[in-house]
Short mmCIF file of C-alpha atoms and ligand atoms in Angstrom, two decimals:
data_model
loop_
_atom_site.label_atom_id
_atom_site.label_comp_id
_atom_site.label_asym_id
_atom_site.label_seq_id
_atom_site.Cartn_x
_atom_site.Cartn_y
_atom_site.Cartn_z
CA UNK A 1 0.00 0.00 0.00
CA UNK A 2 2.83 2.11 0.67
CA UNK A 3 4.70 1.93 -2.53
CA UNK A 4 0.90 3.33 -4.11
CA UNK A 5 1.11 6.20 -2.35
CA UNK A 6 4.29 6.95 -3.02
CA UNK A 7 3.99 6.21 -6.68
CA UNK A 8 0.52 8.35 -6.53
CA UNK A 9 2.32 11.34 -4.99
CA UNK A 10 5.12 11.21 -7.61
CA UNK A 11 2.77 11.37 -10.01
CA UNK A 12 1.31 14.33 -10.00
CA UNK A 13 -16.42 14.40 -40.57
CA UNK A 14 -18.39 14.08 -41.47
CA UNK A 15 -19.06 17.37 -42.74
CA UNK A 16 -22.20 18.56 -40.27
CA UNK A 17 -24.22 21.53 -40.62
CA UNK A 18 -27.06 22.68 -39.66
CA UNK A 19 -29.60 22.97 -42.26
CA UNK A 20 -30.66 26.36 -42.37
CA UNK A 21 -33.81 26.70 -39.79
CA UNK A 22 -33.84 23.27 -38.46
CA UNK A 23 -31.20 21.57 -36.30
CA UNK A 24 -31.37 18.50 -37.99
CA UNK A 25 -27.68 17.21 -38.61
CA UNK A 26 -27.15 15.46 -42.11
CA UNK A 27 -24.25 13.27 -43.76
CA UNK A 28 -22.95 14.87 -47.21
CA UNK A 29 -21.97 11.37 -47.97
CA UNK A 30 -25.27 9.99 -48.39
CA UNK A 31 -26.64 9.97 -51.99
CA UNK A 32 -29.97 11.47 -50.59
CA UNK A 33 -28.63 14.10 -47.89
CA UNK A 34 -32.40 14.93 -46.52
CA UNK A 35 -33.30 12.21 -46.19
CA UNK A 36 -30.71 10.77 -43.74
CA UNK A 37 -30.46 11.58 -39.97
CA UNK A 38 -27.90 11.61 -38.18
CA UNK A 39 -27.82 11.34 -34.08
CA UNK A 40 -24.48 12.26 -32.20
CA UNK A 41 -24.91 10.55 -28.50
CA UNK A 42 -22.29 11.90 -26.33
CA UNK A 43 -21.51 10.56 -23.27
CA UNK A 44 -18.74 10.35 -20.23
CA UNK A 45 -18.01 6.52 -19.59
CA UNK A 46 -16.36 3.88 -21.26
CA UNK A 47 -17.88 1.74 -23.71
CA UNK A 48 -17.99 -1.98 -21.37
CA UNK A 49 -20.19 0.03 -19.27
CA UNK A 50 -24.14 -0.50 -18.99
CA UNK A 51 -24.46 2.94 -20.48
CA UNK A 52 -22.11 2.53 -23.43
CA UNK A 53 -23.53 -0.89 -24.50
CA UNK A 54 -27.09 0.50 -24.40
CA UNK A 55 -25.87 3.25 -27.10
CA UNK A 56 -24.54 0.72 -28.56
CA UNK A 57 -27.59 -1.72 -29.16
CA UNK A 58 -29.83 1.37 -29.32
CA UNK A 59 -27.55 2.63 -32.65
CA UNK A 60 -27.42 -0.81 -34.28
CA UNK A 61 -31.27 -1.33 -33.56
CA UNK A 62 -32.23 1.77 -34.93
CA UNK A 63 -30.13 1.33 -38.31
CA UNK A 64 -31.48 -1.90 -38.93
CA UNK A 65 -35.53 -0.46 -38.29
CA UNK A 66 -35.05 2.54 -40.22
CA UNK A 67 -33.25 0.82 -42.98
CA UNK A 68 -30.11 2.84 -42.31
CA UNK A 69 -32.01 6.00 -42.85
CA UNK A 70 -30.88 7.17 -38.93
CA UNK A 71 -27.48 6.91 -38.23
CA UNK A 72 -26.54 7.23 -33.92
CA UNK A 73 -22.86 7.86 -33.95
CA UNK A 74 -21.92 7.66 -30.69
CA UNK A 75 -19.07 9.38 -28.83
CA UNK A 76 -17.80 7.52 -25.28
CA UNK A 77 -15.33 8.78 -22.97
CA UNK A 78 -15.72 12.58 -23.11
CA UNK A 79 -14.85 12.65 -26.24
CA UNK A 80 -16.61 14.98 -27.88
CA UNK A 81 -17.98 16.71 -24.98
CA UNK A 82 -17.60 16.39 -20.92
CA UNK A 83 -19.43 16.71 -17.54
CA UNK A 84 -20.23 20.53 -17.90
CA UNK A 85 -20.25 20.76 -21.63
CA UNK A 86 -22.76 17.99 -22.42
CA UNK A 87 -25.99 19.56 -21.08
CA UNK A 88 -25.34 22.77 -23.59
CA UNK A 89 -24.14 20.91 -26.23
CA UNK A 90 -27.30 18.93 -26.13
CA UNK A 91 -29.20 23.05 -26.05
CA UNK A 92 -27.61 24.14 -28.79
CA UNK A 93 -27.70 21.03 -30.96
CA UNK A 94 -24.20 20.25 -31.45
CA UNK A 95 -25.55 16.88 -30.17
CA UNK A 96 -29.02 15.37 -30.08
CA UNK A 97 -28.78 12.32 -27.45
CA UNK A 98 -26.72 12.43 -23.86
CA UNK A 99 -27.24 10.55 -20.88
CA UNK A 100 -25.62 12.21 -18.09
CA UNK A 101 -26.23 11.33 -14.18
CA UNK A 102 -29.56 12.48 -12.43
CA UNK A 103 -26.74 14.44 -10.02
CA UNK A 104 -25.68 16.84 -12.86
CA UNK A 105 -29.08 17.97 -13.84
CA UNK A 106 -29.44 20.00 -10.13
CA UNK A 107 -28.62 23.21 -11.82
CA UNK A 108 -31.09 22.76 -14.01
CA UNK A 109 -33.71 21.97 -11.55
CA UNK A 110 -31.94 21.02 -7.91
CA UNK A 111 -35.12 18.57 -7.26
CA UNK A 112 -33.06 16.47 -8.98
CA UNK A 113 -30.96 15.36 -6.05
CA UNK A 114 -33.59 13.84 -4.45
CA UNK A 115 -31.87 10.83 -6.15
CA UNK A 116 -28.78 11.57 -4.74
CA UNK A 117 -30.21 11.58 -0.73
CA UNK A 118 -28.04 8.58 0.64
CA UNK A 119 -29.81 5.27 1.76
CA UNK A 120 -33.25 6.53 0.13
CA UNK A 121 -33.66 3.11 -1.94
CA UNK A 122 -33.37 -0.24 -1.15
CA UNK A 123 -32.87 -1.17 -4.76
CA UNK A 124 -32.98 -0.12 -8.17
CA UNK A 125 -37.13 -1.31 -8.35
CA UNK A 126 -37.84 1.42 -6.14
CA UNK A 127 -35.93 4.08 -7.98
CA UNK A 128 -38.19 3.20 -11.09
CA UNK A 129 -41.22 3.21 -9.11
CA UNK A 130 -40.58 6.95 -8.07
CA UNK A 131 -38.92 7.67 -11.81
CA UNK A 132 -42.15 6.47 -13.37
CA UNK A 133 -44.49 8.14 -10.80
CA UNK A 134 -45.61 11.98 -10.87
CA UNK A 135 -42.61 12.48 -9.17
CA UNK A 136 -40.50 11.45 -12.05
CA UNK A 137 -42.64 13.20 -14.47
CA UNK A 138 -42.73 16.41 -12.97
CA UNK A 139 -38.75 15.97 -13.10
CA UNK A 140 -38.50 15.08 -16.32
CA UNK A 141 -41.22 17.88 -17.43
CA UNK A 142 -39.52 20.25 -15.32
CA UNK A 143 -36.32 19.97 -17.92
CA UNK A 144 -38.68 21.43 -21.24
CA UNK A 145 -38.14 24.71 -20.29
CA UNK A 146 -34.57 24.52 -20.69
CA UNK A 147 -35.57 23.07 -24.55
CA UNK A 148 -34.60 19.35 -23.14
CA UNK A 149 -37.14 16.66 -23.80
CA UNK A 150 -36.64 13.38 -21.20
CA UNK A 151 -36.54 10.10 -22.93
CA UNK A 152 -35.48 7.40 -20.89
CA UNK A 153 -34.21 6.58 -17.44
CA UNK A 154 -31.37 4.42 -17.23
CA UNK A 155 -29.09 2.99 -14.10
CA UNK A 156 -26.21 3.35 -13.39
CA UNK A 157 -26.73 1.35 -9.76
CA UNK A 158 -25.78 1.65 -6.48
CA UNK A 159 -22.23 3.36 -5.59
CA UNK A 160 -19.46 2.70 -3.45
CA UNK A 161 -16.95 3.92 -1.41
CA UNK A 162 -13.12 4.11 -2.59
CA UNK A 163 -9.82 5.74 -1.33
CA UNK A 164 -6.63 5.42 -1.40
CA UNK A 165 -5.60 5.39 2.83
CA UNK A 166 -7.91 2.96 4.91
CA UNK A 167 -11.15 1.09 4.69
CA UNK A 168 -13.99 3.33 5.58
CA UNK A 169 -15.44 1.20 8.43
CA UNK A 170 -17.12 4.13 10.52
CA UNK A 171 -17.47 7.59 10.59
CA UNK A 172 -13.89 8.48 12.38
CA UNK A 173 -12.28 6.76 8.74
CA UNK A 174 -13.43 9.82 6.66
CA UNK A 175 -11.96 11.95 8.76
CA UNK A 176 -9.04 14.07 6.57
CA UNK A 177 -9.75 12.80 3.56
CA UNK A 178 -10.99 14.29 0.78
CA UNK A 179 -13.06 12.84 -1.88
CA UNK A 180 -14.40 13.68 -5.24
CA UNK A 181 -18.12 14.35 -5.69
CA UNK A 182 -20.12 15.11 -9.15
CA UNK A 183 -20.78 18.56 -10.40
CA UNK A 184 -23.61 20.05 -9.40
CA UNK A 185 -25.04 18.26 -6.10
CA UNK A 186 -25.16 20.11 -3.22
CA UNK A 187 -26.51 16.77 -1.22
CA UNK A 188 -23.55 14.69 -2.77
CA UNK A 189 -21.17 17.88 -1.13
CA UNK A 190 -23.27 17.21 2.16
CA UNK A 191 -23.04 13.67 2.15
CA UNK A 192 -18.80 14.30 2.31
CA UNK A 193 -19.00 16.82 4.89
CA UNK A 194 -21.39 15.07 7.53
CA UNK A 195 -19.07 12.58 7.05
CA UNK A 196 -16.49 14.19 8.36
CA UNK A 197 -14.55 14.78 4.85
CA UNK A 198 -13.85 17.68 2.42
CA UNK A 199 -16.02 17.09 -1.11
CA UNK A 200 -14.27 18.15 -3.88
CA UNK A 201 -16.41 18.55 -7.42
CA UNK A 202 -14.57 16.85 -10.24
CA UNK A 203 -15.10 15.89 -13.99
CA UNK A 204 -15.62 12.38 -14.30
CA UNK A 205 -13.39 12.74 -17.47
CA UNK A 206 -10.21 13.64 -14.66
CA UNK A 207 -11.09 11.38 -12.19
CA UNK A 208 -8.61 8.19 -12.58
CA UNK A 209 -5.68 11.24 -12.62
CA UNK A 210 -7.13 12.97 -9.91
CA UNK A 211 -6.98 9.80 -7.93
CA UNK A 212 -4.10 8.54 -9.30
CA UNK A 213 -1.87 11.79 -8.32
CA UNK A 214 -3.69 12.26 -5.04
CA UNK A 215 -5.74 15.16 -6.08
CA UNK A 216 -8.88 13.94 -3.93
CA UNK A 217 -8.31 10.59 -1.39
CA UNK A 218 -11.59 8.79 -3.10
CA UNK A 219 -14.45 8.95 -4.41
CA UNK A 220 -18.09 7.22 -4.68
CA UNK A 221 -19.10 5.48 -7.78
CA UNK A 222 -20.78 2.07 -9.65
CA UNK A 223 -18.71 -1.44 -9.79
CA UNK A 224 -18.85 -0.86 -13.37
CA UNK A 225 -17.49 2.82 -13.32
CA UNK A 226 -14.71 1.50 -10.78
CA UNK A 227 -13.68 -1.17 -13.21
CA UNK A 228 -13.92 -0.10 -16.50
CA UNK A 229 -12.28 3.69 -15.89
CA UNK A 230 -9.51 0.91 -14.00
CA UNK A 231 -9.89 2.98 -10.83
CA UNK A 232 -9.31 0.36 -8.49
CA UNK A 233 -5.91 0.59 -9.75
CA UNK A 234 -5.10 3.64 -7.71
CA UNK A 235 -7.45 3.01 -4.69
CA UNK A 236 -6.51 0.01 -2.76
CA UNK A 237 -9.59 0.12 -0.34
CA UNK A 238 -13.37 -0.34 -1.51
CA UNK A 239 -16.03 -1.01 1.10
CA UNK A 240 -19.38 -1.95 -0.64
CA UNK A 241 -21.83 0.08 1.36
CA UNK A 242 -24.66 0.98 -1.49
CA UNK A 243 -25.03 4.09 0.16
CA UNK A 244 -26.40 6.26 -2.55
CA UNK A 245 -27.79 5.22 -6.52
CA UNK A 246 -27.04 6.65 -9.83
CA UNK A 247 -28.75 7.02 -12.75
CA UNK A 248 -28.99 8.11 -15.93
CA UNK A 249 -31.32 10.91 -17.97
CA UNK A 250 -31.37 10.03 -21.38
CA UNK A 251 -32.54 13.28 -23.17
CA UNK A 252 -32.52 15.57 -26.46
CA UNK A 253 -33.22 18.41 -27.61
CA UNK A 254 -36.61 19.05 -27.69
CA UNK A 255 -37.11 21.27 -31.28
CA UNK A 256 -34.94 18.10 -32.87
CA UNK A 257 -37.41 15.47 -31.09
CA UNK A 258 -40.58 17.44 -32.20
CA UNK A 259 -39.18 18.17 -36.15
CA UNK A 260 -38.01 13.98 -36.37
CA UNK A 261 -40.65 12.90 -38.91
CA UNK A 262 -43.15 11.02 -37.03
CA UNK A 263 -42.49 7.73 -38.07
CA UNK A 264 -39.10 8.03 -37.40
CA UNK A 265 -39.57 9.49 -34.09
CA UNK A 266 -41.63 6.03 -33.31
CA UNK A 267 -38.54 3.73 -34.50
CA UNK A 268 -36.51 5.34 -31.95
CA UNK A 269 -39.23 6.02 -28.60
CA UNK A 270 -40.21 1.91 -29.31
CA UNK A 271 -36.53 1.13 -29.45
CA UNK A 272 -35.29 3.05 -26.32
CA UNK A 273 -37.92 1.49 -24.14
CA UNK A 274 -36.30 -1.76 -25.27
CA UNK A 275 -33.20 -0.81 -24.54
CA UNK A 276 -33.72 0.60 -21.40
CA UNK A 277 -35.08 -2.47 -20.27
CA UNK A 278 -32.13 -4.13 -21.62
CA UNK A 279 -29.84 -1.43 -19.75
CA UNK A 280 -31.32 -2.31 -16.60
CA UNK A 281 -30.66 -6.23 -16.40
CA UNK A 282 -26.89 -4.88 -18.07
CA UNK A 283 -26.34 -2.57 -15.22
CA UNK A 284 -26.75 -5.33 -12.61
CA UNK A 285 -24.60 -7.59 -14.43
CA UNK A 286 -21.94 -5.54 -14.84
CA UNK A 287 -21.76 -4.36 -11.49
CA UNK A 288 -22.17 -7.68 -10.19
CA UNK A 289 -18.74 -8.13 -12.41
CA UNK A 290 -17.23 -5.52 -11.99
CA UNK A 291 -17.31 -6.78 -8.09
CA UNK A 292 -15.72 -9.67 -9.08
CA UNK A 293 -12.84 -8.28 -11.51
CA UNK A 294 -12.16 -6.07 -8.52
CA UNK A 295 -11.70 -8.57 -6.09
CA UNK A 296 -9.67 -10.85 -8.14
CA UNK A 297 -7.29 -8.24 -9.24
CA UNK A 298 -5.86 -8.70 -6.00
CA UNK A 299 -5.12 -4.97 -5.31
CA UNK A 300 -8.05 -3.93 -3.26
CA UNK A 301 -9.13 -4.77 0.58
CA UNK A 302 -12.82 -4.89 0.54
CA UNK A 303 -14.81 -4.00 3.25
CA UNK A 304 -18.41 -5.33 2.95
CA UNK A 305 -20.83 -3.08 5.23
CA UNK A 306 -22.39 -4.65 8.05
CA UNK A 307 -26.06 -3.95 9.39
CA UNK A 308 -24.62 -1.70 12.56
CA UNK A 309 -22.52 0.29 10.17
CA UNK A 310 -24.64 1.15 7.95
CA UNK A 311 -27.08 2.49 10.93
CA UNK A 312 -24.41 4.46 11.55
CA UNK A 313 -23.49 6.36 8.40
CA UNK A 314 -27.85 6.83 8.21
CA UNK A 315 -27.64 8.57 11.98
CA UNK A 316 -25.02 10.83 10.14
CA UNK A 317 -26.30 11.34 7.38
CA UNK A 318 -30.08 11.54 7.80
CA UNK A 319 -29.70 15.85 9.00
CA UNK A 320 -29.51 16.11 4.57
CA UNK A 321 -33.24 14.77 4.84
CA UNK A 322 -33.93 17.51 6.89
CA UNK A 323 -32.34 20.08 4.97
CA UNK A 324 -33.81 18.91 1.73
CA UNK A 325 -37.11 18.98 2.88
CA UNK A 326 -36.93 22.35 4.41
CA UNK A 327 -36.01 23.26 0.74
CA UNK A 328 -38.32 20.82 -1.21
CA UNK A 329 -41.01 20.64 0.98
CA UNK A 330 -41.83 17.03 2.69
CA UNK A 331 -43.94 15.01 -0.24
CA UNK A 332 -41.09 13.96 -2.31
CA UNK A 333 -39.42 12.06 0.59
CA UNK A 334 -42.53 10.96 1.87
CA UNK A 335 -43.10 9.51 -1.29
CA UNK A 336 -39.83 7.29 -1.04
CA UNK A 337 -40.29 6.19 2.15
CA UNK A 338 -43.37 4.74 1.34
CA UNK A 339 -42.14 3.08 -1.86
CA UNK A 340 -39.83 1.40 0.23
CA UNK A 341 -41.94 0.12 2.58
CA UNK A 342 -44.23 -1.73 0.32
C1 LMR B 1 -19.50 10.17 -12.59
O1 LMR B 1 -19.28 11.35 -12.94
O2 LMR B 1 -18.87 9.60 -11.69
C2 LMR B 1 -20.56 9.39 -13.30
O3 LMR B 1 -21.68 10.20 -13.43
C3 LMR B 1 -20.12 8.97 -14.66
C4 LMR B 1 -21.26 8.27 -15.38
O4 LMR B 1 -21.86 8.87 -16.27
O5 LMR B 1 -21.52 7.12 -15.01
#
């Protein structure tokens, strides 16, 4: 463990345009330009991920049912644009499809970190049940104004806890260290602080370096995030404490969505529902590996939370309940505590 630290403080076209009035982005190298479509789906993660196979299957599905008359060209990885770019990217039309985390909409509408309150789900069935209730459409309704139309709702799954100096048993292990939270959640910042730790916001496109040169100790994230960006490289301690979900928006621009031609606009609604449901069962799978890989990498001391612990962190944590609801008003966690109970 000791040579890690010391090795992590050492290191320290397609032509496109935009045809005239409408945003609708079209290949030059198609022998009937207006009639072709092209989608650009930016996202953050790596492409073995739940989220990057879904583009995937969505873009080959949606060739094959439109005949090759839509074309998603997906970029992975931050590619084309990162946390922080995406969202006006998406505005503006440079791109028609993202899929960031629920966390980064909050400065679009902070209701949306009622996802992010730790310990509010016992597992991803609940999430859905709130995502497809009015809650979750006055969320995703809430986003029109800023010309975003909703599409899908994808997980991510439960994260975890990672750092790079001791397994985070109880609260007195947090103590000093620093970790990275996403952009944009306040309640993700509060989580770190009751904690006893200092949250520091960081693009998800840094995070292995920021880790990796001792930027931040940790961080929280998915088995499948913690694998495939090879983070558990650089932080030798993991404790599996499913303290908090993510999940994904998957959204466009709304004056593309509504000038699609109808039939076309069909192809790809009927196909994302399939593919989300396909997502889902991926996202548990690949977490449920990623675990695995982890473990048999041999470079990380897992800490599996026990019953008493986790009452813990909840004592600690539960004063962001209050807070939130003092904001938000009490009928959106309500709402989730009775989902869970039933
Ligand atoms: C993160 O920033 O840690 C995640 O939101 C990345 C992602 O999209 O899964």
């Amino acid at each position: 463990m000791k040579m890690r630290n010391i090795t992590c403080l050492a290191g320290m076209i397609f032509f496109i345009f935009c045809s005239g009035c409408s945003k609708r982005v079209v290949d030059l190298e198609q022998v009937n330009p207006e009639e072709k479509i092209v989608i650009k789906f930016s996202h953050v993660v790596a492409e073995n991920t739940p989220k990057g196979m879904a583009a995937q299957r969505f873009a080959k599905l949606v060739k094959e049912r439109t005949g090759g008359r839509v074309e998603v060209q997906i970029f992975p990885n931050s590619t084309l644009y990162k946390d922080g770019e995406e969202i006006e990217a998406l505005q503006s039309g440079a791109v028609q499809i993202i899929a960031p985390a629920a966390s980064k909409l909050s400065a679009l509408d902070p209701q949306w970190q009622l996802l992010d309150l730790p310990y509010a789900f016992d597992n991803e069935g609940s999430v859905h049940k709130v995502m497809e209730s009015q809650i979750g459409n006055r969320l995703f309704n809430g986003l029109k104004q800023h010309n975003i139309q909703a599409l899908a709702f994808w997980d991510s799954g439960f994260k975890q806890m990672t750092n790079n100096v001791k397994p985070l048993v109880n609260k007195e292990d947090f103590k000093g260290l620093s970790f990275r939270v996403m952009i944009n959640s306040q309640v993700l910042k509060k989580q770190f602080e009751y904690l006893g730790s200092r949250p520091v916001e960081g693009l998800f496109s840094n995070l292995y370096y920021d880790l990796e040169t001792c930027r931040v100790n940790g961080e929280e994230n998915t088995l499948s995030n913690i694998y495939s960006k090879k983070l558990f490289k650089v932080q030798p301690y993991l404790t599996i404490s499913n303290h908090g979900y993510m999940g994904y928006v998957v959204m466009t621009n709304v004056e593309f969505w509504s000038e699609l031609p109808e039939k076309v606009r069909r192809v790809l609604e009927d196909t994302l529902l399939e593919v989300t449901k396909w997502e889902r069962e991926q996202a548990l799978k690949m977490n449920r590996e990623g675990l695995e890989q982890v473990v048999s990498s041999g470079l990380v001391q897992v800490h599996y939370q026990t019953e008493a612990e986790k009452k813990e962190w909840i004592s600690v944590l539960e004063p962001i309940y209050y807070e939130f609801i003092k904001t938000y008003g009490e009928e959106m966690v309500s709402f989730i505590e009775q989902l869970n109970y039933k």
